[in-house]
Amino acid sequence: DKGGHRHWMAKEIAEQPAILSDTLAHYLTPQGPALPDGVDFADVDRIVMVACGSAYLACLTAKYWIEGLARIPVEVDVASEFRYREPPLGERTLAILVSQSGETADTLAALRYCKGQARILSVVNVPTSSIAREADVTLPIHAGAEIGVASTKAFTAQLAVLAAVALKAASDKGALDAAALAAHAADLARMPALVAQALLAEPELQAIARNLAEARDILFLGRGAMYPLALEGALKLKEISYIHAEAYAAGELKHGPIALVDEHVPVVVFAPSDALLPKTVSNMHEVMARSGRIVMIGDADSLQTGGDGLWRQARMPQGPHLWAPLLYAVPAQLLAYHTAIAKGTDVDQPRNLAKSVTVE
Ligand code: M6R
């Protein structure tokens, strides 16, 4: 039952505050992370994260968190490359496999490759799935069944679990003291309410989407953990609206993609008021100087800093910068959703796509 929503995707987007609260309740206390026995990073000196699609982008986001908080090097791979490259692993390597369905063929094959060579942790939505059963330890994301082909609530629930994993890694490594750990945990616990506030920007995002629907190509930019989010925004948009979209780390713009910029190519920028904002704003100016049309998604402070000359903007609540990807996932989803509605495409079952890719 779609609960009064027109599409499963709309329902699943709207459910996120409640689901994130529930997911975090499984893995977080006011003191810090609460993960099951067997998740211990004390003697882990390298992490490899492997997944496909949006789950891969959740891993790319978590790399910023784990490396930043725990100082453990993290490599992230798409499963189809990892499994055939057969990278060297080792006793002190932890492999983390992330999959909503737990049945994605390439991710399962990657897990089987890791067996006997590294410790294996899986982060899945379906606890009875193959990937859950074959891992040494499994962390369910508790998102409930996800029906829309475009992943939404599973993506943010994966982020929530991986955020708790990053805090646990930092704690095990002694990289954060108890006070810092509790402060980050308290910030993380605020995210479900902030996501609920972000959902209130839907009318602005819907209006922007009507403009985006007229474009043939769209660029997405972000820096730091907003870069994987830009990739997620572009993936979601392509998937359901069939508009060509590409994402770049904002600093890469002048190494090639800026050649694409003209008044016909909207450029969506995810830019909270974090330490990298001045750099992102200068990239936005480079785009505007070439008649590019910027859609800036920011908070009150960043919109004030970067606001001049914008084509469109949408305002997110001000929140903890570290966990901003959880918040900015919402406008990424809603822009894609409303662009698809404006184009009249099949939102829940886009052409050529299956919910679960169980063949190579
Ligand atoms: O079930 P999985 O998480 O392993 O699926 C991975 C991808 O197929 C999936 O995230 C896909 O990219 C989504 N349709 C993205 O919205």
CSV table of C-alpha atoms and ligand atoms in Angstrom, one decimal:
chain,number,residue,atom,x,y,z
A,1,ASP,CA,0.0,0.0,0.0
A,2,LYS,CA,1.4,3.3,-1.1
A,3,GLY,CA,-0.1,5.1,1.9
A,4,GLY,CA,-1.8,7.7,-0.2
A,5,HIS,CA,1.3,8.5,-2.2
A,6,ARG,CA,1.2,8.5,-6.0
A,7,HIS,CA,4.4,6.3,-6.3
A,8,TRP,CA,6.4,3.9,-4.2
A,9,MET,CA,9.3,6.2,-4.6
A,10,ALA,CA,7.4,9.1,-3.1
A,11,LYS,CA,6.3,7.0,-0.1
A,12,GLU,CA,9.9,5.7,0.4
A,13,ILE,CA,11.3,9.2,0.3
A,14,ALA,CA,8.7,10.4,2.8
A,15,GLU,CA,9.4,7.5,5.2
A,16,GLN,CA,13.1,8.4,5.7
A,17,PRO,CA,12.9,10.3,8.9
A,18,ALA,CA,11.1,7.4,10.7
A,19,ILE,CA,13.3,4.8,9.1
A,20,LEU,CA,16.5,6.6,10.0
A,21,SER,CA,15.4,6.9,13.6
A,22,ASP,CA,14.7,3.2,13.7
A,23,THR,CA,18.0,2.3,12.0
A,24,LEU,CA,20.0,4.5,14.3
A,25,ALA,CA,18.2,3.1,17.4
A,26,HIS,CA,19.8,-0.2,16.5
A,27,TYR,CA,23.3,1.1,16.2
A,28,LEU,CA,23.7,4.2,18.3
A,29,THR,CA,23.5,5.2,22.0
A,30,PRO,CA,24.0,8.7,23.4
A,31,GLN,CA,27.6,7.6,24.3
A,32,GLY,CA,28.4,6.5,20.8
A,33,PRO,CA,28.1,3.5,18.4
A,34,ALA,CA,26.6,0.2,19.6
A,35,LEU,CA,27.5,-2.5,17.1
A,36,PRO,CA,27.2,-6.2,17.6
A,37,ASP,CA,30.1,-8.4,18.8
A,38,GLY,CA,32.4,-9.3,16.0
A,39,VAL,CA,32.7,-5.7,14.6
A,40,ASP,CA,36.0,-4.7,15.9
A,41,PHE,CA,38.5,-2.5,14.2
A,42,ALA,CA,41.4,-2.6,16.7
A,43,ASP,CA,43.6,-4.7,14.4
A,44,VAL,CA,42.1,-3.6,11.1
A,45,ASP,CA,44.6,-1.6,9.1
A,46,ARG,CA,42.8,-1.4,5.7
A,47,ILE,CA,39.2,-1.5,4.6
A,48,VAL,CA,37.9,-2.4,1.2
A,49,MET,CA,34.3,-1.5,0.4
A,50,VAL,CA,32.5,-3.1,-2.5
A,51,ALA,CA,29.1,-2.6,-3.9
A,52,CYS,CA,27.1,-1.6,-7.1
A,53,GLY,CA,25.1,1.5,-8.0
A,54,SER,CA,23.7,3.6,-5.1
A,55,ALA,CA,25.2,1.2,-2.6
A,56,TYR,CA,28.6,1.9,-4.1
A,57,LEU,CA,27.9,5.6,-3.7
A,58,ALA,CA,27.0,5.0,0.0
A,59,CYS,CA,30.4,3.4,0.3
A,60,LEU,CA,32.2,6.3,-1.4
A,61,THR,CA,30.5,8.6,1.2
A,62,ALA,CA,31.6,6.4,4.1
A,63,LYS,CA,35.2,6.5,2.9
A,64,TYR,CA,35.2,10.2,3.9
A,65,TRP,CA,33.8,9.3,7.3
A,66,ILE,CA,36.0,6.3,8.1
A,67,GLU,CA,39.2,7.9,6.9
A,68,GLY,CA,38.4,11.2,8.5
A,69,LEU,CA,37.3,9.8,11.9
A,70,ALA,CA,39.2,6.6,12.3
A,71,ARG,CA,42.3,7.3,10.1
A,72,ILE,CA,42.0,3.8,8.5
A,73,PRO,CA,42.7,3.8,4.7
A,74,VAL,CA,39.6,2.8,2.8
A,75,GLU,CA,39.4,1.7,-0.8
A,76,VAL,CA,36.0,1.6,-2.6
A,77,ASP,CA,35.3,-0.5,-5.7
A,78,VAL,CA,32.4,-1.3,-7.9
A,79,ALA,CA,31.9,-5.1,-7.5
A,80,SER,CA,32.1,-5.9,-11.2
A,81,GLU,CA,35.7,-4.5,-11.3
A,82,PHE,CA,36.8,-5.8,-7.9
A,83,ARG,CA,35.8,-9.4,-8.6
A,84,TYR,CA,37.8,-9.7,-11.8
A,85,ARG,CA,40.8,-7.6,-10.7
A,86,GLU,CA,41.3,-10.0,-7.8
A,87,PRO,CA,43.0,-7.4,-5.6
A,88,PRO,CA,45.4,-8.6,-2.8
A,89,LEU,CA,43.7,-8.7,0.6
A,90,GLY,CA,45.1,-9.8,4.0
A,91,GLU,CA,44.4,-10.7,7.6
A,92,ARG,CA,44.3,-7.2,8.7
A,93,THR,CA,42.0,-6.2,5.9
A,94,LEU,CA,38.2,-5.8,6.5
A,95,ALA,CA,36.0,-6.2,3.5
A,96,ILE,CA,32.6,-4.4,3.7
A,97,LEU,CA,30.0,-5.4,1.2
A,98,VAL,CA,26.9,-3.2,0.9
A,99,SER,CA,23.7,-4.2,-0.9
A,100,GLN,CA,20.1,-3.4,-0.5
A,101,SER,CA,18.8,-6.7,-1.9
A,102,GLY,CA,21.7,-8.8,-0.7
A,103,GLU,CA,21.4,-10.7,-4.0
A,104,THR,CA,23.3,-8.5,-6.5
A,105,ALA,CA,25.4,-11.0,-8.5
A,106,ASP,CA,28.6,-9.0,-8.8
A,107,THR,CA,28.5,-8.0,-5.1
A,108,LEU,CA,27.9,-11.7,-4.1
A,109,ALA,CA,30.8,-12.8,-6.3
A,110,ALA,CA,33.0,-10.1,-4.7
A,111,LEU,CA,32.1,-11.4,-1.3
A,112,ARG,CA,33.0,-15.0,-2.3
A,113,TYR,CA,36.3,-13.8,-3.6
A,114,CYS,CA,37.1,-12.3,-0.2
A,115,LYS,CA,36.3,-15.5,1.7
A,116,GLY,CA,39.3,-17.0,3.4
A,117,GLN,CA,41.4,-13.9,2.6
A,118,ALA,CA,39.8,-11.1,4.7
A,119,ARG,CA,37.2,-10.6,7.4
A,120,ILE,CA,33.8,-9.9,5.8
A,121,LEU,CA,31.1,-7.5,7.1
A,122,SER,CA,27.9,-7.0,5.1
A,123,VAL,CA,25.4,-4.2,5.3
A,124,VAL,CA,22.1,-5.3,3.7
A,125,ASN,CA,18.4,-4.6,3.8
A,126,VAL,CA,17.3,-8.2,3.4
A,127,PRO,CA,18.6,-10.2,6.3
A,128,THR,CA,17.8,-13.6,4.8
A,129,SER,CA,19.7,-12.7,1.5
A,130,SER,CA,22.8,-14.6,0.2
A,131,ILE,CA,25.1,-11.7,1.0
A,132,ALA,CA,23.8,-11.5,4.6
A,133,ARG,CA,24.1,-15.3,5.1
A,134,GLU,CA,27.6,-15.6,3.7
A,135,ALA,CA,29.3,-12.7,5.5
A,136,ASP,CA,31.1,-13.2,8.9
A,137,VAL,CA,29.0,-10.4,10.4
A,138,THR,CA,25.9,-8.7,8.9
A,139,LEU,CA,24.4,-5.3,9.9
A,140,PRO,CA,20.8,-5.1,8.6
A,141,ILE,CA,19.8,-1.5,7.7
A,142,HIS,CA,16.1,-2.0,8.8
A,143,ALA,CA,14.7,0.0,5.9
A,144,GLY,CA,11.7,-2.3,5.2
A,145,ALA,CA,10.9,-3.5,1.7
A,146,GLU,CA,12.0,-1.0,-0.9
A,147,ILE,CA,9.8,-1.3,-4.0
A,148,GLY,CA,10.8,1.7,-6.2
A,149,VAL,CA,13.6,0.7,-8.6
A,150,ALA,CA,15.4,3.9,-7.6
A,151,SER,CA,17.0,3.4,-4.2
A,152,THR,CA,16.1,6.1,-1.7
A,153,LYS,CA,15.4,5.0,1.9
A,154,ALA,CA,17.8,2.1,1.5
A,155,PHE,CA,20.6,4.5,0.5
A,156,THR,CA,20.1,6.8,3.5
A,157,ALA,CA,19.7,3.8,5.8
A,158,GLN,CA,23.0,2.4,4.5
A,159,LEU,CA,24.5,5.8,5.2
A,160,ALA,CA,23.2,5.8,8.8
A,161,VAL,CA,24.7,2.3,9.4
A,162,LEU,CA,28.0,3.2,7.8
A,163,ALA,CA,28.1,6.4,10.0
A,164,ALA,CA,27.8,4.3,13.1
A,165,VAL,CA,30.5,1.9,11.7
A,166,ALA,CA,32.8,4.9,11.2
A,167,LEU,CA,32.3,6.0,14.8
A,168,LYS,CA,33.0,2.5,16.0
A,169,ALA,CA,36.1,2.3,13.9
A,170,ALA,CA,37.3,5.7,15.4
A,171,SER,CA,36.5,4.4,18.9
A,172,ASP,CA,38.3,1.1,18.5
A,173,LYS,CA,41.4,2.9,17.0
A,174,GLY,CA,41.4,5.4,19.8
A,175,ALA,CA,41.2,8.1,17.2
A,176,LEU,CA,38.4,10.0,19.1
A,177,ASP,CA,38.0,10.5,22.8
A,178,ALA,CA,34.8,9.8,24.7
A,179,ALA,CA,33.6,13.4,24.6
A,180,ALA,CA,34.2,13.7,20.8
A,181,LEU,CA,32.5,10.4,20.2
A,182,ALA,CA,29.4,11.4,22.2
A,183,ALA,CA,29.3,14.7,20.4
A,184,HIS,CA,29.4,13.1,16.9
A,185,ALA,CA,26.8,10.5,18.1
A,186,ALA,CA,24.5,13.3,19.3
A,187,ASP,CA,24.9,15.1,15.9
A,188,LEU,CA,24.0,11.9,14.1
A,189,ALA,CA,21.0,11.3,16.3
A,190,ARG,CA,19.7,14.8,15.1
A,191,MET,CA,19.7,13.7,11.5
A,192,PRO,CA,16.2,12.1,11.2
A,193,ALA,CA,14.6,15.4,12.4
A,194,LEU,CA,16.8,17.4,10.0
A,195,VAL,CA,15.8,15.0,7.1
A,196,ALA,CA,12.2,15.7,8.0
A,197,GLN,CA,12.9,19.4,7.7
A,198,ALA,CA,14.7,18.9,4.4
A,199,LEU,CA,11.5,17.2,3.0
A,200,LEU,CA,9.7,20.5,3.5
A,201,ALA,CA,11.7,22.0,0.7
A,202,GLU,CA,9.7,19.8,-1.8
A,203,PRO,CA,7.7,22.7,-3.4
A,204,GLU,CA,10.9,24.6,-4.2
A,205,LEU,CA,12.6,21.4,-5.5
A,206,GLN,CA,9.5,20.6,-7.6
A,207,ALA,CA,9.6,24.0,-9.2
A,208,ILE,CA,13.3,23.6,-10.0
A,209,ALA,CA,12.6,20.2,-11.4
A,210,ARG,CA,10.1,21.6,-13.9
A,211,ASN,CA,13.0,23.6,-15.4
A,212,LEU,CA,15.4,20.7,-15.3
A,213,ALA,CA,12.9,18.6,-17.2
A,214,GLU,CA,13.6,20.8,-20.3
A,215,ALA,CA,17.3,20.2,-20.3
A,216,ARG,CA,19.1,17.6,-22.4
A,217,ASP,CA,22.2,17.4,-20.2
A,218,ILE,CA,22.7,18.3,-16.5
A,219,LEU,CA,25.9,18.5,-14.4
A,220,PHE,CA,26.1,17.8,-10.7
A,221,LEU,CA,29.0,19.1,-8.6
A,222,GLY,CA,30.1,18.7,-5.0
A,223,ARG,CA,33.3,18.7,-2.9
A,224,GLY,CA,34.2,16.3,0.0
A,225,ALA,CA,31.4,14.0,0.9
A,226,MET,CA,29.1,16.1,-1.3
A,227,TYR,CA,31.0,14.6,-4.3
A,228,PRO,CA,29.5,11.1,-3.9
A,229,LEU,CA,26.2,12.8,-3.3
A,230,ALA,CA,26.5,14.6,-6.6
A,231,LEU,CA,27.1,11.2,-8.2
A,232,GLU,CA,24.0,9.9,-6.5
A,233,GLY,CA,22.0,12.9,-7.7
A,234,ALA,CA,23.1,12.3,-11.3
A,235,LEU,CA,22.5,8.5,-11.1
A,236,LYS,CA,19.0,9.0,-9.7
A,237,LEU,CA,18.1,11.6,-12.3
A,238,LYS,CA,19.4,9.5,-15.2
A,239,GLU,CA,17.6,6.4,-13.9
A,240,ILE,CA,14.1,7.8,-13.7
A,241,SER,CA,14.0,10.9,-16.0
A,242,TYR,CA,16.3,9.6,-18.8
A,243,ILE,CA,18.0,12.9,-18.9
A,244,HIS,CA,21.8,12.6,-19.3
A,245,ALA,CA,23.5,13.7,-16.1
A,246,GLU,CA,27.1,13.6,-15.0
A,247,ALA,CA,28.7,14.4,-11.7
A,248,TYR,CA,32.1,15.7,-11.0
A,249,ALA,CA,34.2,16.6,-7.9
A,250,ALA,CA,33.9,20.4,-8.2
A,251,GLY,CA,37.7,20.8,-8.4
A,252,GLU,CA,37.8,18.6,-11.5
A,253,LEU,CA,35.6,21.1,-13.5
A,254,LYS,CA,38.5,22.9,-15.1
A,255,HIS,CA,40.2,19.7,-16.1
A,256,GLY,CA,37.7,19.0,-18.8
A,257,PRO,CA,34.0,19.1,-18.1
A,258,ILE,CA,33.8,22.9,-18.0
A,259,ALA,CA,34.0,22.7,-21.8
A,260,LEU,CA,30.4,21.4,-21.7
A,261,VAL,CA,29.0,24.4,-19.9
A,262,ASP,CA,26.8,26.9,-21.7
A,263,GLU,CA,23.3,28.4,-21.0
A,264,HIS,CA,21.6,25.1,-21.9
A,265,VAL,CA,23.3,22.9,-19.3
A,266,PRO,CA,22.0,23.4,-15.7
A,267,VAL,CA,24.6,22.7,-13.1
A,268,VAL,CA,23.3,21.5,-9.7
A,269,VAL,CA,25.7,22.2,-6.8
A,270,PHE,CA,25.4,20.6,-3.4
A,271,ALA,CA,27.1,23.1,-1.1
A,272,PRO,CA,26.5,23.3,2.6
A,273,SER,CA,28.4,25.9,4.6
A,274,ASP,CA,31.3,23.7,5.4
A,275,ALA,CA,35.1,24.3,5.2
A,276,LEU,CA,35.2,23.7,1.5
A,277,LEU,CA,32.4,26.2,0.6
A,278,PRO,CA,34.7,29.0,-0.6
A,279,LYS,CA,36.3,26.6,-3.1
A,280,THR,CA,32.9,25.4,-4.3
A,281,VAL,CA,31.7,29.0,-4.7
A,282,SER,CA,34.7,29.8,-6.8
A,283,ASN,CA,33.8,26.8,-9.1
A,284,MET,CA,30.3,28.2,-9.3
A,285,HIS,CA,31.7,31.5,-10.5
A,286,GLU,CA,33.7,29.7,-13.2
A,287,VAL,CA,30.4,28.2,-14.4
A,288,MET,CA,28.5,31.5,-14.3
A,289,ALA,CA,31.3,33.3,-16.2
A,290,ARG,CA,30.5,30.9,-19.0
A,291,SER,CA,26.7,31.6,-18.9
A,292,GLY,CA,26.1,28.4,-17.0
A,293,ARG,CA,23.0,28.2,-15.0
A,294,ILE,CA,23.6,27.2,-11.3
A,295,VAL,CA,21.1,25.4,-9.1
A,296,MET,CA,22.5,25.8,-5.7
A,297,ILE,CA,21.3,23.5,-2.9
A,298,GLY,CA,22.7,24.9,0.3
A,299,ASP,CA,21.8,26.1,3.8
A,300,ALA,CA,21.0,29.7,4.9
A,301,ASP,CA,24.7,30.6,5.4
A,302,SER,CA,26.0,29.0,2.2
A,303,LEU,CA,23.2,30.5,0.1
A,304,GLN,CA,24.1,33.9,1.5
A,305,THR,CA,27.8,33.4,0.6
A,306,GLY,CA,27.2,31.9,-2.8
A,307,GLY,CA,23.8,33.5,-3.7
A,308,ASP,CA,24.8,36.1,-6.3
A,309,GLY,CA,23.9,35.2,-9.8
A,310,LEU,CA,22.2,31.9,-9.1
A,311,TRP,CA,19.6,30.6,-11.5
A,312,ARG,CA,17.7,28.6,-8.9
A,313,GLN,CA,18.2,27.7,-5.2
A,314,ALA,CA,16.8,25.5,-2.6
A,315,ARG,CA,17.4,25.8,1.1
A,316,MET,CA,18.2,22.9,3.4
A,317,PRO,CA,18.3,23.2,7.2
A,318,GLN,CA,21.6,24.0,8.9
A,319,GLY,CA,23.0,20.8,10.4
A,320,PRO,CA,26.2,19.1,11.4
A,321,HIS,CA,28.6,19.2,8.4
A,322,LEU,CA,30.0,15.8,9.0
A,323,TRP,CA,26.7,14.0,8.4
A,324,ALA,CA,25.4,16.4,5.7
A,325,PRO,CA,25.2,13.6,3.1
A,326,LEU,CA,22.2,12.2,4.9
A,327,LEU,CA,20.4,15.5,4.6
A,328,TYR,CA,21.4,16.3,1.0
A,329,ALA,CA,20.3,12.9,-0.2
A,330,VAL,CA,16.7,14.3,0.1
A,331,PRO,CA,17.1,17.1,-2.5
A,332,ALA,CA,19.0,14.7,-4.8
A,333,GLN,CA,16.0,12.3,-4.6
A,334,LEU,CA,13.3,14.9,-4.9
A,335,LEU,CA,14.9,16.7,-7.9
A,336,ALA,CA,15.0,13.3,-9.7
A,337,TYR,CA,11.5,12.4,-8.7
A,338,HIS,CA,9.9,15.6,-9.8
A,339,THR,CA,11.9,15.9,-13.0
A,340,ALA,CA,10.6,12.4,-13.9
A,341,ILE,CA,7.0,13.4,-13.0
A,342,ALA,CA,7.4,16.5,-15.2
A,343,LYS,CA,8.6,14.3,-18.1
A,344,GLY,CA,5.9,11.7,-17.5
A,345,THR,CA,8.3,8.7,-17.2
A,346,ASP,CA,7.5,5.6,-15.2
A,347,VAL,CA,9.0,6.6,-11.8
A,348,ASP,CA,8.8,3.2,-10.0
A,349,GLN,CA,9.7,1.0,-12.9
A,350,PRO,CA,12.0,2.9,-15.3
A,351,ARG,CA,12.8,1.3,-18.6
A,352,ASN,CA,15.6,-1.2,-18.9
A,353,LEU,CA,16.1,-1.5,-15.2
A,354,ALA,CA,15.4,-4.3,-12.6
A,355,LYS,CA,15.2,-3.8,-8.9
A,356,SER,CA,17.7,-6.5,-8.2
A,357,VAL,CA,20.5,-7.3,-10.7
A,358,THR,CA,20.9,-11.0,-10.0
A,359,VAL,CA,22.7,-11.8,-13.3
A,360,GLU,CA,26.1,-10.3,-14.4
B,1,M6R,O1,20.5,-4.4,-4.2
B,1,M6R,P1,21.8,-3.6,-4.3
B,1,M6R,O2,21.9,-2.5,-3.3
B,1,M6R,O3,23.0,-4.5,-4.4
B,1,M6R,O4,21.6,-2.9,-5.7
B,1,M6R,C1,22.7,-2.2,-6.3
B,1,M6R,C2,22.2,-1.3,-7.4
B,1,M6R,O5,21.7,-2.2,-8.4
B,1,M6R,C3,21.2,-0.3,-7.0
B,1,M6R,O6,21.7,0.6,-6.0
B,1,M6R,C4,20.8,0.6,-8.3
B,1,M6R,O7,21.9,1.3,-8.7
B,1,M6R,C5,19.6,1.5,-7.9
B,1,M6R,N1,18.6,1.3,-8.9
B,1,M6R,C6,20.0,2.9,-7.8
B,1,M6R,O8,18.9,3.7,-7.5
